mmCIF file of C-alpha atoms in Angstrom:
data_model
loop_
_atom_site.group_PDB
_atom_site.id
_atom_site.type_symbol
_atom_site.label_atom_id
_atom_site.label_comp_id
_atom_site.label_asym_id
_atom_site.label_seq_id
_atom_site.Cartn_x
_atom_site.Cartn_y
_atom_site.Cartn_z
ATOM 1 C CA MET A 847 -18.516 -72.866 -7.568
ATOM 2 C CA PRO A 848 -22.480 -72.956 -6.982
ATOM 3 C CA SER A 849 -23.399 -71.564 -10.739
ATOM 4 C CA VAL A 850 -26.610 -69.563 -11.612
ATOM 5 C CA ILE A 851 -29.214 -71.249 -13.630
ATOM 6 C CA ILE A 852 -32.257 -70.349 -15.541
ATOM 7 C CA ASP A 853 -34.858 -73.478 -16.250
ATOM 8 C CA MET A 854 -37.641 -73.150 -18.066
ATOM 9 C CA SER A 855 -39.819 -74.537 -21.250
ATOM 10 C CA PRO A 856 -39.978 -72.614 -24.254
ATOM 11 C CA SER A 857 -41.949 -74.073 -27.740
ATOM 12 C CA LEU A 858 -39.800 -74.346 -30.724
ATOM 13 C CA ASP A 859 -40.435 -70.827 -31.404
ATOM 14 C CA GLY A 860 -39.432 -69.900 -28.192
ATOM 15 C CA TYR A 861 -42.574 -69.167 -26.478
ATOM 16 C CA VAL A 862 -42.818 -70.069 -22.761
ATOM 17 C CA ALA A 863 -46.812 -69.463 -22.365
ATOM 18 C CA GLY A 864 -49.697 -69.743 -24.331
ATOM 19 C CA ALA A 865 -52.064 -66.616 -25.339
ATOM 20 C CA ASP A 866 -54.219 -65.139 -22.582
ATOM 21 C CA VAL A 867 -52.222 -66.486 -19.512
ATOM 22 C CA THR A 868 -54.800 -65.500 -16.407
ATOM 23 C CA VAL A 869 -54.844 -67.451 -12.918
ATOM 24 C CA GLU A 870 -57.345 -69.521 -14.095
ATOM 25 C CA ARG A 871 -55.527 -70.625 -17.124
ATOM 26 C CA PRO A 872 -51.789 -70.177 -15.763
ATOM 27 C CA PHE A 873 -50.624 -70.711 -18.496
ATOM 28 C CA GLY A 874 -52.676 -69.930 -21.553
ATOM 29 C CA GLU A 875 -55.193 -71.508 -23.950
ATOM 30 C CA VAL A 876 -51.838 -73.737 -25.053
ATOM 31 C CA GLY A 877 -49.468 -73.024 -22.528
ATOM 32 C CA LEU A 878 -49.683 -76.851 -20.571
ATOM 33 C CA ARG A 879 -48.597 -78.355 -23.670
ATOM 34 C CA LEU A 880 -44.994 -76.751 -22.965
ATOM 35 C CA HIS A 881 -44.905 -78.771 -19.455
ATOM 36 C CA ARG A 882 -46.253 -82.228 -20.844
ATOM 37 C CA TRP A 883 -42.628 -83.682 -20.385
ATOM 38 C CA ILE A 884 -43.625 -82.837 -16.128
ATOM 39 C CA GLY A 885 -47.221 -85.065 -15.712
ATOM 40 C CA LEU A 886 -48.746 -80.855 -15.934
ATOM 41 C CA ASP A 887 -50.797 -81.741 -19.579
ATOM 42 C CA GLY A 888 -52.015 -85.514 -18.746
ATOM 43 C CA ALA A 889 -49.412 -87.933 -20.564
ATOM 44 C CA ALA A 890 -47.098 -89.315 -18.218
ATOM 45 C CA PRO A 891 -43.917 -88.429 -18.711
ATOM 46 C CA THR A 892 -41.047 -90.910 -19.612
ATOM 47 C CA PRO A 893 -38.049 -92.250 -17.306
ATOM 48 C CA VAL A 894 -35.659 -89.633 -19.383
ATOM 49 C CA ASP A 895 -38.361 -86.421 -18.463
ATOM 50 C CA GLU A 896 -38.855 -88.058 -14.396
ATOM 51 C CA ALA A 897 -35.028 -87.802 -14.234
ATOM 52 C CA LEU A 898 -34.178 -84.618 -15.747
ATOM 53 C CA ALA A 899 -38.158 -83.262 -13.914
ATOM 54 C CA GLY A 900 -36.222 -84.746 -10.355
ATOM 55 C CA ARG A 901 -32.884 -82.698 -11.249
ATOM 56 C CA MET A 902 -34.242 -79.788 -11.515
ATOM 57 C CA PHE A 903 -33.564 -78.119 -8.083
ATOM 58 C CA GLU A 904 -31.583 -80.649 -6.984
ATOM 59 C CA GLY A 905 -28.607 -78.593 -6.756
ATOM 60 C CA ALA A 906 -30.484 -75.757 -6.290
ATOM 61 C CA GLY A 907 -30.329 -73.308 -2.547
ATOM 62 C CA ALA A 908 -32.394 -70.394 -4.270
ATOM 63 C CA VAL A 909 -35.378 -69.819 -6.534
ATOM 64 C CA VAL A 910 -35.765 -66.731 -8.733
ATOM 65 C CA ILE A 911 -39.002 -66.159 -9.747
ATOM 66 C CA GLY A 912 -41.316 -62.884 -11.515
ATOM 67 C CA ARG A 913 -44.149 -61.565 -10.451
ATOM 68 C CA ARG A 914 -46.516 -62.605 -12.393
ATOM 69 C CA MET A 915 -45.899 -66.035 -12.465
ATOM 70 C CA PHE A 916 -45.747 -66.081 -8.471
ATOM 71 C CA ASP A 917 -49.445 -64.698 -9.117
ATOM 72 C CA VAL A 918 -50.977 -67.086 -11.459
ATOM 73 C CA GLY A 919 -49.191 -69.515 -9.720
ATOM 74 C CA ILE A 920 -49.679 -69.458 -6.231
ATOM 75 C CA GLY A 921 -53.126 -70.904 -6.220
ATOM 76 C CA THR A 922 -52.192 -73.901 -7.727
ATOM 77 C CA TRP A 923 -48.889 -74.756 -5.930
ATOM 78 C CA GLY A 924 -50.441 -76.736 -3.137
ATOM 79 C CA PRO A 925 -48.941 -76.282 0.635
ATOM 80 C CA ASP A 926 -45.757 -76.585 0.031
ATOM 81 C CA GLY A 927 -45.363 -73.493 -2.079
ATOM 82 C CA ALA A 928 -43.416 -75.783 -5.153
ATOM 83 C CA PHE A 929 -40.158 -74.958 -4.579
ATOM 84 C CA GLU A 930 -39.495 -76.259 -0.921
ATOM 85 C CA ARG A 931 -36.774 -73.179 -1.065
ATOM 86 C CA PRO A 932 -36.140 -69.629 -0.196
ATOM 87 C CA THR A 933 -37.578 -68.141 -3.555
ATOM 88 C CA PHE A 934 -37.297 -64.471 -4.287
ATOM 89 C CA VAL A 935 -39.860 -62.999 -5.981
ATOM 90 C CA VAL A 936 -39.160 -59.734 -8.002
ATOM 91 C CA THR A 937 -41.856 -57.458 -8.093
ATOM 92 C CA ARG A 938 -43.167 -54.122 -8.251
ATOM 93 C CA ARG A 939 -45.342 -53.556 -4.976
ATOM 94 C CA PRO A 940 -44.267 -54.531 -1.484
ATOM 95 C CA GLN A 941 -45.584 -57.061 0.301
ATOM 96 C CA PRO A 942 -44.335 -59.137 3.577
ATOM 97 C CA PRO A 943 -42.590 -62.923 2.846
ATOM 98 C CA LEU A 944 -45.292 -65.469 2.552
ATOM 99 C CA GLU A 945 -44.414 -69.654 3.491
ATOM 100 C CA ARG A 946 -45.586 -72.073 2.285
ATOM 101 C CA GLY A 947 -44.506 -74.897 3.843
ATOM 102 C CA ARG A 948 -41.114 -75.388 3.296
ATOM 103 C CA THR A 949 -40.801 -72.714 0.141
ATOM 104 C CA THR A 950 -40.463 -68.408 1.843
ATOM 105 C CA PHE A 951 -41.201 -66.502 -0.913
ATOM 106 C CA THR A 952 -40.165 -62.578 -0.287
ATOM 107 C CA PHE A 953 -41.155 -60.124 -2.112
ATOM 108 C CA VAL A 954 -37.783 -58.271 -4.114
ATOM 109 C CA THR A 955 -38.471 -54.412 -5.258
ATOM 110 C CA ASP A 956 -35.621 -53.277 -6.372
ATOM 111 C CA GLY A 957 -35.157 -55.361 -9.250
ATOM 112 C CA VAL A 958 -33.286 -58.631 -10.538
ATOM 113 C CA GLU A 959 -29.814 -57.676 -9.657
ATOM 114 C CA ALA A 960 -30.919 -57.234 -5.508
ATOM 115 C CA ALA A 961 -33.077 -60.534 -6.364
ATOM 116 C CA LEU A 962 -30.253 -62.141 -7.719
ATOM 117 C CA ALA A 963 -27.687 -60.828 -4.713
ATOM 118 C CA ALA A 964 -30.159 -62.128 -1.564
ATOM 119 C CA ALA A 965 -30.796 -65.596 -3.671
ATOM 120 C CA GLY A 966 -26.745 -65.890 -4.202
ATOM 121 C CA ALA A 967 -26.566 -65.147 -0.430
ATOM 122 C CA ALA A 968 -29.226 -67.860 0.677
ATOM 123 C CA ALA A 969 -28.447 -69.904 -1.501
ATOM 124 C CA GLY A 970 -24.694 -70.102 0.285
ATOM 125 C CA ASP A 971 -22.466 -72.911 -2.004
ATOM 126 C CA LEU A 972 -26.152 -73.978 -3.628
ATOM 127 C CA ASP A 973 -26.608 -72.877 -7.286
ATOM 128 C CA VAL A 974 -29.883 -70.516 -8.114
ATOM 129 C CA VAL A 975 -32.096 -71.332 -9.967
ATOM 130 C CA ILE A 976 -34.432 -68.406 -11.923
ATOM 131 C CA ALA A 977 -37.789 -70.840 -12.865
ATOM 132 C CA GLY A 978 -39.254 -67.583 -14.539
ATOM 133 C CA GLY A 979 -41.053 -65.925 -16.376
ATOM 134 C CA ALA A 980 -39.793 -65.170 -19.686
ATOM 135 C CA ASP A 981 -39.064 -61.233 -18.384
ATOM 136 C CA VAL A 982 -37.222 -62.277 -15.820
ATOM 137 C CA ALA A 983 -35.225 -64.919 -17.099
ATOM 138 C CA GLU A 984 -33.581 -61.920 -19.387
ATOM 139 C CA GLN A 985 -33.628 -59.446 -16.942
ATOM 140 C CA CYS A 986 -31.444 -61.295 -15.203
ATOM 141 C CA LEU A 987 -29.423 -62.232 -18.477
ATOM 142 C CA ALA A 988 -28.605 -59.380 -19.629
ATOM 143 C CA THR A 989 -26.902 -58.560 -16.100
ATOM 144 C CA GLY A 990 -24.202 -61.249 -17.309
ATOM 145 C CA GLN A 991 -24.932 -63.282 -14.122
ATOM 146 C CA VAL A 992 -26.419 -66.250 -15.580
ATOM 147 C CA ASP A 993 -23.646 -69.033 -16.290
ATOM 148 C CA GLU A 994 -25.787 -71.908 -17.423
ATOM 149 C CA LEU A 995 -29.280 -71.808 -19.165
ATOM 150 C CA ARG A 996 -31.975 -75.233 -19.605
ATOM 151 C CA LEU A 997 -34.172 -75.579 -21.697
ATOM 152 C CA HIS A 998 -36.457 -78.188 -22.566
ATOM 153 C CA ILE A 999 -37.393 -77.071 -26.206
ATOM 154 C CA VAL A 1000 -40.708 -78.705 -26.661
ATOM 155 C CA PRO A 1001 -41.435 -80.358 -29.639
ATOM 156 C CA VAL A 1002 -44.570 -77.828 -31.046
ATOM 157 C CA LEU A 1003 -44.832 -74.135 -32.470
ATOM 158 C CA LEU A 1004 -47.140 -72.813 -30.721
ATOM 159 C CA GLY A 1005 -48.143 -69.361 -32.823
ATOM 160 C CA GLY A 1006 -48.171 -67.344 -30.067
ATOM 161 C CA GLY A 1007 -47.766 -66.742 -26.609
ATOM 162 C CA THR A 1008 -45.259 -64.731 -24.290
ATOM 163 C CA ARG A 1009 -41.833 -65.350 -25.791
ATOM 164 C CA LEU A 1010 -38.547 -65.992 -24.118
ATOM 165 C CA PHE A 1011 -36.171 -63.789 -24.997
ATOM 166 C CA ALA A 1012 -38.622 -61.215 -26.048
ATOM 167 C CA ARG A 1013 -36.295 -57.965 -24.995
ATOM 168 C CA GLY A 1014 -33.348 -58.791 -26.679
ATOM 169 C CA LEU A 1015 -29.952 -58.536 -25.279
ATOM 170 C CA PRO A 1016 -28.330 -55.476 -24.980
ATOM 171 C CA THR A 1017 -25.006 -57.826 -26.320
ATOM 172 C CA SER A 1018 -24.931 -61.268 -28.205
ATOM 173 C CA MET A 1019 -23.421 -64.329 -25.960
ATOM 174 C CA GLU A 1020 -21.631 -66.955 -26.556
ATOM 175 C CA LEU A 1021 -22.844 -70.762 -25.654
ATOM 176 C CA ARG A 1022 -21.571 -73.833 -25.164
ATOM 177 C CA LEU A 1023 -23.661 -76.645 -25.280
ATOM 178 C CA THR A 1024 -22.160 -79.108 -22.447
ATOM 179 C CA ASP A 1025 -25.464 -81.949 -21.844
ATOM 180 C CA GLN A 1026 -28.607 -83.051 -24.118
ATOM 181 C CA VAL A 1027 -30.963 -85.503 -24.063
ATOM 182 C CA ALA A 1028 -34.355 -86.235 -26.235
ATOM 183 C CA SER A 1029 -37.538 -87.650 -24.725
ATOM 184 C CA GLU A 1030 -40.663 -87.383 -27.116
ATOM 185 C CA HIS A 1031 -41.545 -84.938 -24.757
ATOM 186 C CA ALA A 1032 -38.616 -82.071 -25.029
ATOM 187 C CA LEU A 1033 -35.322 -81.744 -25.761
ATOM 188 C CA HIS A 1034 -33.795 -80.862 -22.326
ATOM 189 C CA CYS A 1035 -30.394 -78.838 -23.250
ATOM 190 C CA THR A 1036 -27.817 -77.580 -21.238
ATOM 191 C CA TYR A 1037 -25.562 -74.679 -22.421
ATOM 192 C CA ARG A 1038 -22.658 -72.581 -20.377
ATOM 193 C CA VAL A 1039 -22.742 -68.812 -20.717
ATOM 194 C CA GLU A 1040 -18.877 -68.784 -22.686
ATOM 195 C CA HIS A 1041 -18.509 -65.097 -23.040
ATOM 196 C CA ARG A 1042 -20.340 -61.602 -22.915
ATOM 197 C CA PRO A 1043 -18.904 -59.282 -25.752
ATOM 198 C CA GLY A 1044 -18.833 -55.834 -24.682
ATOM 199 C CA MET B 541 -42.738 -89.942 -50.891
ATOM 200 C CA PRO B 542 -40.924 -86.800 -51.311
ATOM 201 C CA SER B 543 -41.120 -83.960 -48.775
ATOM 202 C CA VAL B 544 -41.402 -80.675 -48.191
ATOM 203 C CA ILE B 545 -38.623 -79.070 -45.600
ATOM 204 C CA ILE B 546 -37.492 -76.409 -44.554
ATOM 205 C CA ASP B 547 -33.597 -76.225 -43.244
ATOM 206 C CA MET B 548 -31.976 -73.116 -41.456
ATOM 207 C CA SER B 549 -29.737 -71.730 -38.689
ATOM 208 C CA PRO B 550 -31.426 -70.240 -35.831
ATOM 209 C CA SER B 551 -29.424 -68.785 -32.976
ATOM 210 C CA LEU B 552 -30.662 -70.412 -29.910
ATOM 211 C CA ASP B 553 -33.335 -67.178 -29.105
ATOM 212 C CA GLY B 554 -34.801 -67.055 -32.253
ATOM 213 C CA TYR B 555 -32.733 -65.471 -35.260
ATOM 214 C CA VAL B 556 -31.338 -66.659 -38.790
ATOM 215 C CA ALA B 557 -29.488 -62.994 -39.304
ATOM 216 C CA GLY B 558 -27.918 -60.559 -37.490
ATOM 217 C CA ALA B 559 -29.241 -56.707 -37.226
ATOM 218 C CA ASP B 560 -28.538 -54.389 -40.624
ATOM 219 C CA VAL B 561 -28.708 -57.140 -43.453
ATOM 220 C CA THR B 562 -26.885 -55.943 -46.405
ATOM 221 C CA VAL B 563 -25.921 -56.532 -49.556
ATOM 222 C CA GLU B 564 -22.571 -56.035 -48.460
ATOM 223 C CA ARG B 565 -23.263 -58.241 -45.199
ATOM 224 C CA PRO B 566 -25.574 -60.698 -46.005
ATOM 225 C CA PHE B 567 -26.202 -61.711 -42.645
ATOM 226 C CA GLY B 568 -25.813 -58.417 -41.128
ATOM 227 C CA GLU B 569 -23.702 -57.980 -37.986
ATOM 228 C CA VAL B 570 -23.486 -61.165 -36.496
ATOM 229 C CA GLY B 571 -25.236 -63.286 -38.412
ATOM 230 C CA LEU B 572 -22.270 -65.421 -40.032
ATOM 231 C CA ARG B 573 -21.709 -66.401 -37.115
ATOM 232 C CA LEU B 574 -24.553 -68.465 -37.254
ATOM 233 C CA HIS B 575 -23.333 -70.344 -40.261
ATOM 234 C CA ARG B 576 -20.044 -71.210 -38.992
ATOM 235 C CA TRP B 577 -20.987 -74.510 -38.920
ATOM 236 C CA ILE B 578 -20.803 -74.303 -42.763
ATOM 237 C CA GLY B 579 -17.076 -73.143 -42.856
ATOM 238 C CA LEU B 580 -18.847 -69.240 -43.361
ATOM 239 C CA ASP B 581 -17.227 -67.913 -40.243
ATOM 240 C CA GLY B 582 -13.182 -68.057 -40.737
ATOM 241 C CA ALA B 583 -13.435 -71.904 -37.828
ATOM 242 C CA ALA B 584 -13.657 -75.415 -39.602
ATOM 243 C CA PRO B 585 -16.559 -77.070 -38.989
ATOM 244 C CA THR B 586 -16.537 -80.666 -37.530
ATOM 245 C CA PRO B 587 -16.990 -83.863 -39.417
ATOM 246 C CA VAL B 588 -20.518 -83.930 -37.398
ATOM 247 C CA ASP B 589 -21.209 -80.621 -38.928
ATOM 248 C CA GLU B 590 -19.694 -81.339 -42.769
ATOM 249 C CA ALA B 591 -21.396 -84.286 -42.856
ATOM 250 C CA LEU B 592 -24.288 -82.737 -42.406
ATOM 251 C CA ALA B 593 -23.731 -79.473 -44.612
ATOM 252 C CA GLY B 594 -23.562 -81.873 -47.121
ATOM 253 C CA ARG B 595 -26.822 -83.985 -46.912
ATOM 254 C CA MET B 596 -28.373 -80.186 -46.829
ATOM 255 C CA PHE B 597 -29.456 -80.778 -50.088
ATOM 256 C CA GLU B 598 -29.111 -84.039 -51.129
ATOM 257 C CA GLY B 599 -32.267 -85.182 -51.344
ATOM 258 C CA ALA B 600 -34.141 -82.227 -53.150
ATOM 259 C CA GLY B 601 -35.103 -81.555 -56.338
ATOM 260 C CA ALA B 602 -35.475 -78.217 -55.918
ATOM 261 C CA VAL B 603 -35.305 -75.392 -53.754
ATOM 262 C CA VAL B 604 -37.045 -72.840 -52.522
ATOM 263 C CA ILE B 605 -36.276 -68.771 -51.127
ATOM 264 C CA GLY B 606 -37.370 -65.261 -50.697
ATOM 265 C CA ARG B 607 -36.662 -62.848 -52.694
ATOM 266 C CA ARG B 608 -33.929 -61.342 -49.782
ATOM 267 C CA MET B 609 -31.934 -64.039 -49.362
ATOM 268 C CA PHE B 610 -31.540 -63.547 -53.642
ATOM 269 C CA ASP B 611 -30.475 -60.369 -53.669
ATOM 270 C CA VAL B 612 -28.139 -60.389 -50.609
ATOM 271 C CA GLY B 613 -26.572 -63.769 -51.694
ATOM 272 C CA ILE B 614 -26.530 -63.880 -55.299
ATOM 273 C CA GLY B 615 -23.170 -61.891 -55.588
ATOM 274 C CA THR B 616 -22.032 -64.212 -53.240
ATOM 275 C CA TRP B 617 -22.831 -67.226 -54.645
ATOM 276 C CA GLY B 618 -20.632 -67.755 -57.025
ATOM 277 C CA PRO B 619 -21.132 -69.154 -61.401
ATOM 278 C CA ASP B 620 -22.846 -72.375 -59.942
ATOM 279 C CA GLY B 621 -25.189 -70.317 -58.279
ATOM 280 C CA ALA B 622 -25.081 -72.266 -55.138
ATOM 281 C CA PHE B 623 -28.145 -75.181 -54.845
ATOM 282 C CA GLU B 624 -27.146 -76.595 -57.995
ATOM 283 C CA ARG B 625 -30.830 -77.068 -58.960
ATOM 284 C CA PRO B 626 -34.337 -75.682 -59.722
ATOM 285 C CA THR B 627 -34.702 -72.782 -57.238
ATOM 286 C CA PHE B 628 -37.489 -70.612 -57.042
ATOM 287 C CA VAL B 629 -37.144 -66.994 -55.854
ATOM 288 C CA VAL B 630 -40.763 -65.712 -54.417
ATOM 289 C CA THR B 631 -41.078 -62.113 -54.995
ATOM 290 C CA ARG B 632 -43.369 -59.271 -55.722
ATOM 291 C CA ARG B 633 -41.323 -58.413 -58.988
ATOM 292 C CA PRO B 634 -41.316 -60.348 -62.011
ATOM 293 C CA GLN B 635 -37.868 -61.210 -63.070
ATOM 294 C CA PRO B 636 -36.996 -63.058 -66.174
ATOM 295 C CA PRO B 637 -35.584 -66.757 -65.277
ATOM 296 C CA LEU B 638 -31.831 -66.387 -64.186
ATOM 297 C CA GLU B 639 -29.481 -69.037 -64.824
ATOM 298 C CA ARG B 640 -26.212 -70.002 -62.983
ATOM 299 C CA GLY B 641 -24.541 -73.301 -63.871
ATOM 300 C CA ARG B 642 -26.659 -76.254 -62.865
ATOM 301 C CA THR B 643 -28.825 -73.257 -60.445
ATOM 302 C CA THR B 644 -31.845 -72.152 -62.571
ATOM 303 C CA PHE B 645 -33.080 -69.312 -60.579
ATOM 304 C CA THR B 646 -36.950 -69.117 -61.401
ATOM 305 C CA PHE B 647 -39.118 -66.049 -59.612
ATOM 306 C CA VAL B 648 -42.912 -66.523 -58.295
ATOM 307 C CA THR B 649 -45.053 -63.403 -58.082
ATOM 308 C CA ASP B 650 -48.481 -65.325 -57.288
ATOM 309 C CA GLY B 651 -47.108 -66.442 -53.232
ATOM 310 C CA VAL B 652 -45.449 -69.064 -51.473
ATOM 311 C CA GLU B 653 -48.064 -71.618 -52.229
ATOM 312 C CA ALA B 654 -47.331 -71.560 -56.483
ATOM 313 C CA ALA B 655 -43.852 -71.523 -55.465
ATOM 314 C CA LEU B 656 -43.990 -74.812 -53.203
ATOM 315 C CA ALA B 657 -46.465 -75.671 -56.774
ATOM 316 C CA ALA B 658 -43.552 -75.277 -58.797
ATOM 317 C CA ALA B 659 -41.004 -76.808 -56.808
ATOM 318 C CA GLY B 660 -43.126 -79.330 -56.465
ATOM 319 C CA ALA B 661 -43.744 -79.988 -59.722
ATOM 320 C CA ALA B 662 -39.707 -79.807 -60.802
ATOM 321 C CA ALA B 663 -38.832 -81.732 -58.023
ATOM 322 C CA GLY B 664 -40.586 -84.857 -58.679
ATOM 323 C CA ASP B 665 -39.945 -87.367 -56.761
ATOM 324 C CA LEU B 666 -37.359 -85.528 -55.144
ATOM 325 C CA ASP B 667 -37.722 -83.725 -51.667
ATOM 326 C CA VAL B 668 -38.451 -79.751 -51.952
ATOM 327 C CA VAL B 669 -36.200 -77.237 -49.391
ATOM 328 C CA ILE B 670 -37.513 -74.174 -47.992
ATOM 329 C CA ALA B 671 -34.016 -72.588 -47.322
ATOM 330 C CA GLY B 672 -35.083 -69.197 -45.954
ATOM 331 C CA GLY B 673 -35.163 -66.304 -45.185
ATOM 332 C CA ALA B 674 -37.479 -66.483 -42.248
ATOM 333 C CA ASP B 675 -40.197 -65.085 -44.005
ATOM 334 C CA VAL B 676 -40.663 -67.045 -46.855
ATOM 335 C CA ALA B 677 -39.940 -70.077 -44.381
ATOM 336 C CA GLU B 678 -43.244 -68.948 -42.302
ATOM 337 C CA GLN B 679 -45.269 -68.648 -44.853
ATOM 338 C CA CYS B 680 -44.625 -71.946 -46.206
ATOM 339 C CA LEU B 681 -45.281 -73.201 -42.273
ATOM 340 C CA ALA B 682 -48.751 -71.394 -42.720
ATOM 341 C CA THR B 683 -49.477 -73.001 -45.722
ATOM 342 C CA GLY B 684 -49.535 -76.833 -43.633
ATOM 343 C CA GLN B 685 -47.595 -77.914 -46.868
ATOM 344 C CA VAL B 686 -44.020 -78.221 -44.767
ATOM 345 C CA ASP B 687 -43.486 -81.502 -43.800
ATOM 346 C CA GLU B 688 -39.415 -81.425 -41.864
ATOM 347 C CA LEU B 689 -37.755 -78.944 -40.032
ATOM 348 C CA ARG B 690 -34.867 -79.274 -40.163
ATOM 349 C CA LEU B 691 -33.079 -77.015 -37.556
ATOM 350 C CA HIS B 692 -29.494 -76.418 -36.728
ATOM 351 C CA ILE B 693 -29.847 -74.661 -33.697
ATOM 352 C CA VAL B 694 -26.365 -72.273 -33.816
ATOM 353 C CA PRO B 695 -25.304 -71.763 -29.360
ATOM 354 C CA VAL B 696 -25.485 -68.005 -29.490
ATOM 355 C CA LEU B 697 -28.144 -65.574 -28.180
ATOM 356 C CA LEU B 698 -28.085 -62.942 -31.396
ATOM 357 C CA GLY B 699 -29.936 -60.372 -28.900
ATOM 358 C CA GLY B 700 -31.535 -59.076 -32.187
ATOM 359 C CA GLY B 701 -31.857 -59.512 -35.698
ATOM 360 C CA THR B 702 -33.984 -61.548 -38.025
ATOM 361 C CA ARG B 703 -35.944 -63.333 -36.408
ATOM 362 C CA LEU B 704 -37.879 -67.316 -36.956
ATOM 363 C CA PHE B 705 -40.915 -67.420 -36.401
ATOM 364 C CA ALA B 706 -41.604 -63.331 -35.895
ATOM 365 C CA ARG B 707 -44.892 -64.140 -37.936
ATOM 366 C CA GLY B 708 -47.072 -65.923 -35.859
ATOM 367 C CA LEU B 709 -48.584 -69.724 -36.932
ATOM 368 C CA PRO B 710 -52.313 -68.950 -37.379
ATOM 369 C CA THR B 711 -52.218 -71.904 -35.009
ATOM 370 C CA SER B 712 -50.519 -74.583 -32.842
ATOM 371 C CA MET B 713 -48.583 -77.385 -34.804
ATOM 372 C CA GLU B 714 -47.745 -80.648 -32.940
ATOM 373 C CA LEU B 715 -43.947 -81.638 -33.856
ATOM 374 C CA ARG B 716 -41.563 -84.750 -33.256
ATOM 375 C CA LEU B 717 -38.264 -84.633 -32.576
ATOM 376 C CA THR B 718 -36.456 -87.438 -35.300
ATOM 377 C CA ASP B 719 -33.618 -86.868 -35.070
ATOM 378 C CA GLN B 720 -30.606 -84.609 -33.565
ATOM 379 C CA VAL B 721 -26.719 -84.861 -33.282
ATOM 380 C CA ALA B 722 -24.662 -81.944 -31.626
ATOM 381 C CA SER B 723 -21.064 -80.440 -33.147
ATOM 382 C CA GLU B 724 -19.586 -77.282 -30.908
ATOM 383 C CA HIS B 725 -21.231 -75.037 -33.765
ATOM 384 C CA ALA B 726 -24.879 -76.350 -33.608
ATOM 385 C CA LEU B 727 -26.977 -79.112 -32.423
ATOM 386 C CA HIS B 728 -29.311 -79.890 -35.847
ATOM 387 C CA CYS B 729 -32.294 -80.513 -34.873
ATOM 388 C CA THR B 730 -34.606 -83.102 -37.323
ATOM 389 C CA TYR B 731 -38.427 -82.105 -36.586
ATOM 390 C CA ARG B 732 -41.048 -83.888 -38.846
ATOM 391 C CA VAL B 733 -44.793 -81.557 -38.762
ATOM 392 C CA GLU B 734 -47.006 -84.556 -36.868
ATOM 393 C CA HIS B 735 -50.547 -82.623 -37.014
ATOM 394 C CA ARG B 736 -51.629 -79.109 -37.511
ATOM 395 C CA PRO B 737 -54.595 -78.339 -35.903
ATOM 396 C CA GLY B 738 -57.173 -76.174 -37.096
#
């Protein structure tokens, strides 16, 4: 059974980007710190981190991201567009599809449910990975369609920025920790969504 | 060297109590869920949980808590007052000390730094444990005097309630994960505060 998976790197205090995200600084003032474990912040990833980064999109047939993530990311993702598979961008502004190597960006203007449906169709028997940002990830969670949360919890308190889980979900959700492995750069946790109370 | 330690049980989305905390429901509507790992929510703690719960105050010579935690907790803590050591309550309302068995509650009206100083003096060579609530814990963190964070991350998304780290710290803080062990009820993490940038 393919899964719908959220994969994000929050700080221990729950921020996925620092304050002041701009195109010039896609993760804000201190946000690159959150991606040290994949080598974006100078320090070398550990073997544990490298193995996990390599598996991030391994089983994924399609990716869902938010418009802001696309806007601040596209300039840095290079000719391959980073995701190397069909990628659906949740946005209010219609735009023709964009190709970057094996990554095709399709802009979905009718909400996260439509984006998840399109991604699911494109993925076939493979997983759908929601790679951010926080707002789209939480909208997807609220639909009840997310099966798995992969959080790479970074050992830093940022004190501010873009918060994951800022919206508040409409209901509480029981999870089950199915995997956890730590490096000096992140505590990598996998949670399955067990129960979505009504 | 004695340490100043924050010990709390947040949900994965960062809440330490559910919505609507009252004296009748000290953790709010869904908040007892967060304390299942210490047996407060019906289910039996696992051996891993029991061992950790037993060690929670093991090295502690004094405890610091917030006024709201005291108010909603005192009716449930029984004749021993739960903490069994000098306990300092951060409050704006002066009140004579209160004894409950080996727990002495002292009400400190001049802020968290004064409470930490009094607790440190009472603890001597032992640790000071800040047991909650969220606001007092974060005020303590902001003083730069906290050495260790012990978070028992509960595998549930509450969607609302009292948020740990709601204030936002004045600066970012680097941490180091020194210990982690999981049960079905919580991912028990110990972080040392490594660096407090100015």
